[in-house]
Structures are given as structure tokens and as C-alpha cells.
Amino acid sequence: DADVTQTPRNRITKTGKRIMLECSQTKGHDRMYWYRQDPGLGLQLIYYSFDVKDINKGEISDGYSVSRQAQAKFSLSLESAIPNQTALYFCATSDTQGARGEQFFGPGTRLTVL
Amino acid sequence: AQSVTQLDSHVSVSEGTPVLLRCNYSSSYSPSLFWYVQHPNKGLQLLLKYTSAATLVKGINGFEAEFKKSETSFHLTKPSAHMSDAAEYFCVVIRISGGYNKLIFGAGTRLAVHP
């Protein structure tokens, strides 16, 4: 079984709809992250969480919110989706003791906003 | 500030020939550098990492990278390409920010391998 899972894997929605992307991990890591990937831009950090009570904005948090329901679960919400949020979204985890920042990634969620 | 530049957005090689994916970094201190690979419809997998130990780093699937401080480079190489190497590759530098190690991604290099 995968250590970091994301649901759904693909989603098509319409402008203005509320969308939630979910991430679960079985690695026992404290830290979790949400990224979006756009062609030619690499990955950009949306939000990150050090533990259940510690959530921080990343580089591109506008239009997004998150919830850390438990150590193992970190959800990303788009309150009112817009077409330029069409992208591939990745969840990642890391251990506070991990080797100088290595992160472990889920398989990604491909979101299309029409 | 830390950043990486991947010098080629696309690289195409024939199966059995060498692979070279180029990455230059910018860092005000001794950096930690990673290469990640993303196969189609898959998540990102760590290929290898440099954390100020040996300058020649060996990774999975026959890949290796050499840290060259004088050239601020961390190029990824493989002696002989395999069809399964076709993927997108990301060079990553660590930026220490707000008490944690933030990953700064390059734009990616898409590797195509032809028979």
C-alpha cells in the first residue's frame, strides 16, 4: 500500500464550486504539505503544516484553505474554484528528523476547473 | 536566496546512450540538493540527494550526480538510457525558512528516450 494517498485522483468541476482534495499518510510523519504543479513552473507550495495545530501559508495560498484533521490527514479546499486553479496537486510529508528536508509525495490529483 | 535553474526543458536521447540533465543552483550557504523523478501519472520519487558529504552522489536506477561548487552545478547523469527512464526530472534546492527546510523546485526537464 502507498504511504501517501490522495483522493480523488482526477476531478472535473465547474467555476464557483467548492472542492476538497484529501491526503492521508501512513508514514507517521508530523509535517505535511500541499503543492500545485503547472507546466514549466515546477512545484509551488500552497500550505504546510508542522502538526495538527500548526498550519502555515506557502507561496500561493490565495484561493485555498486547508484543514489538518489528524496527524495523518491534511485536506486542501478550493472555496470557489476558478479556471486558473486547473493544475496537478500534490500532497507530501516529511519527518522532523528527516535527512535535510526530504519529502515523500503522493500520486497527485489532477483538477480541471471549467 | 536559494534557487535552481534547469538548463533544458526537454532532452531526447536514444536508448543505450548517455543521459545528461543539467542543473545550476544559487545558494548563500552550502546547499542540500535533490533530484526527483516524476513518471507519467505518478507522484514524485527521490532519485538522489546531496547533503555535503561525498560530492559524487549515486542514486537509484543507475543515476548519479556530481556537486561542483566552483561551477554551482549539480548535473544528473546516467551512462546508458533505458526506455523506462522517460519521465520528468526536477532539481531541488533546500531553503531554510521559518524553521523548516523548504523545497525550491526547478521548472523540470522532460526526458524522452527513443528506441
PDB file of C-alpha atoms in Angstrom:
ATOM      1  CA  ASP A   1       0.000   0.000   0.000  1.00  0.00           C
ATOM      2  CA  ALA A   2       1.137   3.508  -0.782  1.00  0.00           C
ATOM      3  CA  ASP A   3       2.498   5.565   2.114  1.00  0.00           C
ATOM      4  CA  VAL A   4       0.887   8.805   0.899  1.00  0.00           C
ATOM      5  CA  THR A   5      -2.510   8.615  -0.772  1.00  0.00           C
ATOM      6  CA  GLN A   6      -4.622  11.283  -2.390  1.00  0.00           C
ATOM      7  CA  THR A   7      -8.295  11.311  -3.273  1.00  0.00           C
ATOM      8  CA  PRO A   8      -9.688  11.861  -5.777  1.00  0.00           C
ATOM      9  CA  ARG A   9      -7.042  11.172  -8.423  1.00  0.00           C
ATOM     10  CA  ASN A  10      -8.937  13.136 -11.046  1.00  0.00           C
ATOM     11  CA  ARG A  11     -11.683  15.711 -10.726  1.00  0.00           C
ATOM     12  CA  ILE A  12     -13.522  17.915 -13.173  1.00  0.00           C
ATOM     13  CA  THR A  13     -15.617  20.705 -11.736  1.00  0.00           C
ATOM     14  CA  LYS A  14     -17.217  23.995 -12.693  1.00  0.00           C
ATOM     15  CA  THR A  15     -16.316  27.552 -11.830  1.00  0.00           C
ATOM     16  CA  GLY A  16     -17.661  28.585  -8.438  1.00  0.00           C
ATOM     17  CA  LYS A  17     -17.935  25.092  -6.989  1.00  0.00           C
ATOM     18  CA  ARG A  18     -16.346  24.140  -3.663  1.00  0.00           C
ATOM     19  CA  ILE A  19     -13.821  21.330  -3.957  1.00  0.00           C
ATOM     20  CA  MET A  20     -11.951  19.336  -1.332  1.00  0.00           C
ATOM     21  CA  LEU A  21      -8.838  17.290  -2.038  1.00  0.00           C
ATOM     22  CA  GLU A  22      -7.801  14.817   0.607  1.00  0.00           C
ATOM     23  CA  CYS A  23      -4.452  13.420   1.634  1.00  0.00           C
ATOM     24  CA  SER A  24      -3.668  10.591   4.027  1.00  0.00           C
ATOM     25  CA  GLN A  25      -0.335   9.167   5.106  1.00  0.00           C
ATOM     26  CA  THR A  26       0.814   6.093   6.959  1.00  0.00           C
ATOM     27  CA  LYS A  27       4.434   7.194   7.384  1.00  0.00           C
ATOM     28  CA  GLY A  28       3.850   8.641  10.837  1.00  0.00           C
ATOM     29  CA  HIS A  29       5.305  11.981   9.772  1.00  0.00           C
ATOM     30  CA  ASP A  30       4.456  15.191  11.572  1.00  0.00           C
ATOM     31  CA  ARG A  31       4.814  17.529   8.612  1.00  0.00           C
ATOM     32  CA  MET A  32       2.508  17.669   5.610  1.00  0.00           C
ATOM     33  CA  TYR A  33       2.435  19.893   2.544  1.00  0.00           C
ATOM     34  CA  TRP A  34       0.240  20.803  -0.415  1.00  0.00           C
ATOM     35  CA  TYR A  35       1.782  21.797  -3.751  1.00  0.00           C
ATOM     36  CA  ARG A  36       0.432  22.603  -7.171  1.00  0.00           C
ATOM     37  CA  GLN A  37       2.250  21.817 -10.377  1.00  0.00           C
ATOM     38  CA  ASP A  38       1.818  23.834 -13.537  1.00  0.00           C
ATOM     39  CA  PRO A  39       3.670  23.053 -16.780  1.00  0.00           C
ATOM     40  CA  GLY A  40       7.056  24.763 -16.894  1.00  0.00           C
ATOM     41  CA  LEU A  41       6.842  26.021 -13.314  1.00  0.00           C
ATOM     42  CA  GLY A  42       7.855  23.045 -11.221  1.00  0.00           C
ATOM     43  CA  LEU A  43       6.007  22.703  -7.919  1.00  0.00           C
ATOM     44  CA  GLN A  44       4.822  25.644  -5.848  1.00  0.00           C
ATOM     45  CA  LEU A  45       3.936  25.393  -2.162  1.00  0.00           C
ATOM     46  CA  ILE A  46       0.343  26.223  -1.208  1.00  0.00           C
ATOM     47  CA  TYR A  47       0.195  25.369   2.517  1.00  0.00           C
ATOM     48  CA  TYR A  48       2.206  23.385   5.013  1.00  0.00           C
ATOM     49  CA  SER A  49       1.569  22.013   8.472  1.00  0.00           C
ATOM     50  CA  PHE A  50       4.074  21.062  11.158  1.00  0.00           C
ATOM     51  CA  ASP A  51       1.442  19.371  13.289  1.00  0.00           C
ATOM     52  CA  VAL A  52      -2.301  19.405  13.878  1.00  0.00           C
ATOM     53  CA  LYS A  53      -2.230  22.868  15.468  1.00  0.00           C
ATOM     54  CA  ASP A  54       0.387  24.471  13.256  1.00  0.00           C
ATOM     55  CA  ILE A  55      -0.642  25.479   9.741  1.00  0.00           C
ATOM     56  CA  ASN A  56       1.207  27.955   7.564  1.00  0.00           C
ATOM     57  CA  LYS A  57       0.686  29.646   4.218  1.00  0.00           C
ATOM     58  CA  GLY A  58       3.019  28.884   1.381  1.00  0.00           C
ATOM     59  CA  GLU A  59       3.858  30.913  -1.710  1.00  0.00           C
ATOM     60  CA  ILE A  60       0.466  30.725  -3.416  1.00  0.00           C
ATOM     61  CA  SER A  61      -2.214  30.297  -0.727  1.00  0.00           C
ATOM     62  CA  ASP A  62      -4.763  32.764  -2.112  1.00  0.00           C
ATOM     63  CA  GLY A  63      -7.986  30.977  -3.061  1.00  0.00           C
ATOM     64  CA  TYR A  64      -7.129  27.897  -0.989  1.00  0.00           C
ATOM     65  CA  SER A  65      -7.687  26.734   2.568  1.00  0.00           C
ATOM     66  CA  VAL A  66      -6.568  23.642   4.466  1.00  0.00           C
ATOM     67  CA  SER A  67      -7.572  21.505   7.386  1.00  0.00           C
ATOM     68  CA  ARG A  68      -5.332  19.163   9.405  1.00  0.00           C
ATOM     69  CA  GLN A  69      -7.902  16.794  10.847  1.00  0.00           C
ATOM     70  CA  ALA A  70      -5.345  14.440  12.378  1.00  0.00           C
ATOM     71  CA  GLN A  71      -1.653  13.755  12.160  1.00  0.00           C
ATOM     72  CA  ALA A  72      -2.309  11.503   9.193  1.00  0.00           C
ATOM     73  CA  LYS A  73      -4.804  13.668   7.287  1.00  0.00           C
ATOM     74  CA  PHE A  74      -4.420  17.011   5.535  1.00  0.00           C
ATOM     75  CA  SER A  75      -7.149  18.371   3.257  1.00  0.00           C
ATOM     76  CA  LEU A  76      -6.998  21.167   0.699  1.00  0.00           C
ATOM     77  CA  SER A  77     -10.130  23.128  -0.191  1.00  0.00           C
ATOM     78  CA  LEU A  78     -10.939  25.457  -3.019  1.00  0.00           C
ATOM     79  CA  GLU A  79     -13.844  27.514  -1.684  1.00  0.00           C
ATOM     80  CA  SER A  80     -14.909  28.797  -5.091  1.00  0.00           C
ATOM     81  CA  ALA A  81     -12.972  27.158  -7.884  1.00  0.00           C
ATOM     82  CA  ILE A  82     -11.779  29.200 -10.856  1.00  0.00           C
ATOM     83  CA  PRO A  83     -10.263  28.011 -14.159  1.00  0.00           C
ATOM     84  CA  ASN A  84      -6.716  29.117 -13.345  1.00  0.00           C
ATOM     85  CA  GLN A  85      -6.742  26.628 -10.467  1.00  0.00           C
ATOM     86  CA  THR A  86      -6.660  23.872 -13.053  1.00  0.00           C
ATOM     87  CA  ALA A  87      -3.457  22.024 -12.164  1.00  0.00           C
ATOM     88  CA  LEU A  88      -1.918  18.886 -10.737  1.00  0.00           C
ATOM     89  CA  TYR A  89      -1.954  18.933  -6.936  1.00  0.00           C
ATOM     90  CA  PHE A  90       0.490  17.008  -4.772  1.00  0.00           C
ATOM     91  CA  CYS A  91       0.492  16.213  -1.101  1.00  0.00           C
ATOM     92  CA  ALA A  92       3.806  15.474   0.611  1.00  0.00           C
ATOM     93  CA  THR A  93       5.065  14.533   4.058  1.00  0.00           C
ATOM     94  CA  SER A  94       8.323  14.790   5.945  1.00  0.00           C
ATOM     95  CA  ASP A  95       9.791  13.761   9.240  1.00  0.00           C
ATOM     96  CA  THR A  96      11.124  16.467  11.543  1.00  0.00           C
ATOM     97  CA  GLN A  97      14.245  14.369  11.844  1.00  0.00           C
ATOM     98  CA  GLY A  98      14.418  13.637   8.140  1.00  0.00           C
ATOM     99  CA  ALA A  99      17.559  13.882   6.107  1.00  0.00           C
ATOM    100  CA  ARG A 100      17.865  17.591   5.436  1.00  0.00           C
ATOM    101  CA  GLY A 101      14.369  18.119   4.118  1.00  0.00           C
ATOM    102  CA  GLU A 102      13.495  15.050   2.077  1.00  0.00           C
ATOM    103  CA  GLN A 103       9.773  14.914   1.370  1.00  0.00           C
ATOM    104  CA  PHE A 104       7.627  11.983   0.267  1.00  0.00           C
ATOM    105  CA  PHE A 105       4.966  12.653  -2.333  1.00  0.00           C
ATOM    106  CA  GLY A 106       1.552  11.247  -3.092  1.00  0.00           C
ATOM    107  CA  PRO A 107       0.474  10.307  -6.631  1.00  0.00           C
ATOM    108  CA  GLY A 108      -1.230  13.624  -7.308  1.00  0.00           C
ATOM    109  CA  THR A 109      -4.750  14.852  -8.040  1.00  0.00           C
ATOM    110  CA  ARG A 110      -5.469  16.251 -11.480  1.00  0.00           C
ATOM    111  CA  LEU A 111      -8.057  19.022 -11.113  1.00  0.00           C
ATOM    112  CA  THR A 112      -9.814  20.656 -14.053  1.00  0.00           C
ATOM    113  CA  VAL A 113     -11.998  23.710 -13.485  1.00  0.00           C
ATOM    114  CA  LEU A 114     -14.283  24.511 -16.397  1.00  0.00           C
TER     115      LEU A 114
ATOM    116  CA  ALA B   1      18.106  33.302  -1.749  1.00  0.00           C
ATOM    117  CA  GLN B   2      18.309  29.714  -2.876  1.00  0.00           C
ATOM    118  CA  SER B   3      17.170  28.813  -6.378  1.00  0.00           C
ATOM    119  CA  VAL B   4      17.777  26.268  -9.112  1.00  0.00           C
ATOM    120  CA  THR B   5      17.802  26.569 -12.874  1.00  0.00           C
ATOM    121  CA  GLN B   6      17.328  23.547 -15.082  1.00  0.00           C
ATOM    122  CA  LEU B   7      19.021  24.445 -18.311  1.00  0.00           C
ATOM    123  CA  ASP B   8      16.961  22.239 -20.637  1.00  0.00           C
ATOM    124  CA  SER B   9      13.193  21.898 -20.660  1.00  0.00           C
ATOM    125  CA  HIS B  10      13.382  18.846 -22.971  1.00  0.00           C
ATOM    126  CA  VAL B  11      16.129  16.296 -23.604  1.00  0.00           C
ATOM    127  CA  SER B  12      15.868  13.476 -26.127  1.00  0.00           C
ATOM    128  CA  VAL B  13      18.269  10.527 -26.254  1.00  0.00           C
ATOM    129  CA  SER B  14      18.440   7.127 -27.871  1.00  0.00           C
ATOM    130  CA  GLU B  15      18.215   4.008 -25.765  1.00  0.00           C
ATOM    131  CA  GLY B  16      21.677   2.909 -24.662  1.00  0.00           C
ATOM    132  CA  THR B  17      23.251   6.377 -24.966  1.00  0.00           C
ATOM    133  CA  PRO B  18      24.293   8.597 -22.028  1.00  0.00           C
ATOM    134  CA  VAL B  19      21.919  10.946 -20.274  1.00  0.00           C
ATOM    135  CA  LEU B  20      22.867  14.421 -19.046  1.00  0.00           C
ATOM    136  CA  LEU B  21      20.307  16.663 -17.329  1.00  0.00           C
ATOM    137  CA  ARG B  22      21.756  19.985 -16.272  1.00  0.00           C
ATOM    138  CA  CYS B  23      21.048  21.932 -13.109  1.00  0.00           C
ATOM    139  CA  ASN B  24      22.678  25.065 -11.736  1.00  0.00           C
ATOM    140  CA  TYR B  25      21.954  26.298  -8.255  1.00  0.00           C
ATOM    141  CA  SER B  26      22.230  29.516  -6.330  1.00  0.00           C
ATOM    142  CA  SER B  27      22.767  29.414  -2.591  1.00  0.00           C
ATOM    143  CA  SER B  28      24.302  31.683   0.001  1.00  0.00           C
ATOM    144  CA  TYR B  29      25.446  28.703   2.058  1.00  0.00           C
ATOM    145  CA  SER B  30      26.365  25.085   1.496  1.00  0.00           C
ATOM    146  CA  PRO B  31      23.218  23.711  -0.089  1.00  0.00           C
ATOM    147  CA  SER B  32      21.320  20.482   0.124  1.00  0.00           C
ATOM    148  CA  LEU B  33      20.287  19.388  -3.358  1.00  0.00           C
ATOM    149  CA  PHE B  34      17.946  16.695  -4.599  1.00  0.00           C
ATOM    150  CA  TRP B  35      16.852  15.191  -7.878  1.00  0.00           C
ATOM    151  CA  TYR B  36      13.277  13.922  -8.065  1.00  0.00           C
ATOM    152  CA  VAL B  37      11.716  11.976 -10.944  1.00  0.00           C
ATOM    153  CA  GLN B  38       8.070  12.012 -11.982  1.00  0.00           C
ATOM    154  CA  HIS B  39       6.825   9.243 -14.236  1.00  0.00           C
ATOM    155  CA  PRO B  40       3.555   9.797 -16.100  1.00  0.00           C
ATOM    156  CA  ASN B  41       0.564   9.705 -13.763  1.00  0.00           C
ATOM    157  CA  LYS B  42       2.793   9.009 -10.808  1.00  0.00           C
ATOM    158  CA  GLY B  43       3.981  11.032  -7.840  1.00  0.00           C
ATOM    159  CA  LEU B  44       7.492  12.335  -7.368  1.00  0.00           C
ATOM    160  CA  GLN B  45      10.175   9.885  -6.337  1.00  0.00           C
ATOM    161  CA  LEU B  46      13.506  10.847  -4.848  1.00  0.00           C
ATOM    162  CA  LEU B  47      16.368   9.813  -7.152  1.00  0.00           C
ATOM    163  CA  LEU B  48      19.287  11.039  -5.088  1.00  0.00           C
ATOM    164  CA  LYS B  49      20.379  13.712  -2.626  1.00  0.00           C
ATOM    165  CA  TYR B  50      23.477  15.718  -1.810  1.00  0.00           C
ATOM    166  CA  THR B  51      23.877  16.847   1.806  1.00  0.00           C
ATOM    167  CA  SER B  52      27.521  17.997   1.979  1.00  0.00           C
ATOM    168  CA  ALA B  53      29.073  14.548   2.174  1.00  0.00           C
ATOM    169  CA  ALA B  54      30.629  12.994  -0.948  1.00  0.00           C
ATOM    170  CA  THR B  55      30.406  15.240  -3.999  1.00  0.00           C
ATOM    171  CA  LEU B  56      29.563  12.330  -6.300  1.00  0.00           C
ATOM    172  CA  VAL B  57      26.182  11.020  -5.308  1.00  0.00           C
ATOM    173  CA  LYS B  58      24.762   7.736  -6.526  1.00  0.00           C
ATOM    174  CA  GLY B  59      21.037   7.265  -6.737  1.00  0.00           C
ATOM    175  CA  ILE B  60      18.527   4.695  -7.818  1.00  0.00           C
ATOM    176  CA  ASN B  61      18.243   3.149 -11.285  1.00  0.00           C
ATOM    177  CA  GLY B  62      21.879   3.880 -12.195  1.00  0.00           C
ATOM    178  CA  PHE B  63      21.654   7.655 -11.933  1.00  0.00           C
ATOM    179  CA  GLU B  64      24.303   9.780 -10.310  1.00  0.00           C
ATOM    180  CA  ALA B  65      25.022  13.472  -9.849  1.00  0.00           C
ATOM    181  CA  GLU B  66      28.144  15.430  -9.075  1.00  0.00           C
ATOM    182  CA  PHE B  67      28.140  18.506  -6.878  1.00  0.00           C
ATOM    183  CA  LYS B  68      30.571  21.098  -8.256  1.00  0.00           C
ATOM    184  CA  LYS B  69      30.823  24.128  -6.050  1.00  0.00           C
ATOM    185  CA  SER B  70      33.111  26.021  -8.420  1.00  0.00           C
ATOM    186  CA  GLU B  71      30.535  25.708 -11.179  1.00  0.00           C
ATOM    187  CA  THR B  72      27.455  25.859  -8.893  1.00  0.00           C
ATOM    188  CA  SER B  73      26.172  22.808 -10.723  1.00  0.00           C
ATOM    189  CA  PHE B  74      24.513  19.523  -9.814  1.00  0.00           C
ATOM    190  CA  HIS B  75      24.059  17.747 -13.128  1.00  0.00           C
ATOM    191  CA  LEU B  76      22.309  14.376 -13.315  1.00  0.00           C
ATOM    192  CA  THR B  77      23.856  11.641 -15.440  1.00  0.00           C
ATOM    193  CA  LYS B  78      23.355   8.042 -16.430  1.00  0.00           C
ATOM    194  CA  PRO B  79      25.760   6.081 -18.630  1.00  0.00           C
ATOM    195  CA  SER B  80      23.107   4.260 -20.648  1.00  0.00           C
ATOM    196  CA  ALA B  81      19.489   5.329 -21.052  1.00  0.00           C
ATOM    197  CA  HIS B  82      16.659   2.862 -20.769  1.00  0.00           C
ATOM    198  CA  MET B  83      13.171   3.283 -22.153  1.00  0.00           C
ATOM    199  CA  SER B  84      11.823   3.288 -18.601  1.00  0.00           C
ATOM    200  CA  ASP B  85      13.842   6.440 -17.845  1.00  0.00           C
ATOM    201  CA  ALA B  86      11.421   8.535 -19.874  1.00  0.00           C
ATOM    202  CA  ALA B  87       9.952  10.919 -17.304  1.00  0.00           C
ATOM    203  CA  GLU B  88      10.180  14.445 -15.974  1.00  0.00           C
ATOM    204  CA  TYR B  89      13.093  15.262 -13.688  1.00  0.00           C
ATOM    205  CA  PHE B  90      13.220  18.026 -11.106  1.00  0.00           C
ATOM    206  CA  CYS B  91      16.285  19.553  -9.499  1.00  0.00           C
ATOM    207  CA  VAL B  92      15.533  20.832  -5.998  1.00  0.00           C
ATOM    208  CA  VAL B  93      17.445  23.009  -3.535  1.00  0.00           C
ATOM    209  CA  ILE B  94      16.623  23.368   0.122  1.00  0.00           C
ATOM    210  CA  ARG B  95      15.878  26.798   1.527  1.00  0.00           C
ATOM    211  CA  ILE B  96      15.866  27.061   5.302  1.00  0.00           C
ATOM    212  CA  SER B  97      12.883  29.267   6.085  1.00  0.00           C
ATOM    213  CA  GLY B  98      10.693  29.696   9.126  1.00  0.00           C
ATOM    214  CA  GLY B  99      12.332  26.844  10.958  1.00  0.00           C
ATOM    215  CA  TYR B 100      11.918  24.237   8.303  1.00  0.00           C
ATOM    216  CA  ASN B 101      13.563  23.060   5.117  1.00  0.00           C
ATOM    217  CA  LYS B 102      11.581  24.391   2.165  1.00  0.00           C
ATOM    218  CA  LEU B 103      11.970  22.656  -1.199  1.00  0.00           C
ATOM    219  CA  ILE B 104      12.603  25.003  -4.113  1.00  0.00           C
ATOM    220  CA  PHE B 105      11.895  23.250  -7.406  1.00  0.00           C
ATOM    221  CA  GLY B 106      13.362  23.855 -10.802  1.00  0.00           C
ATOM    222  CA  ALA B 107      10.996  24.031 -13.761  1.00  0.00           C
ATOM    223  CA  GLY B 108      11.706  20.443 -14.735  1.00  0.00           C
ATOM    224  CA  THR B 109      13.348  18.616 -17.652  1.00  0.00           C
ATOM    225  CA  ARG B 110      11.343  16.173 -19.682  1.00  0.00           C
ATOM    226  CA  LEU B 111      13.464  13.241 -20.837  1.00  0.00           C
ATOM    227  CA  ALA B 112      12.409  11.310 -23.918  1.00  0.00           C
ATOM    228  CA  VAL B 113      14.120   8.002 -24.760  1.00  0.00           C
ATOM    229  CA  HIS B 114      13.865   6.676 -28.304  1.00  0.00           C
ATOM    230  CA  PRO B 115      14.456   3.083 -29.446  1.00  0.00           C
TER     231      PRO B 115
END
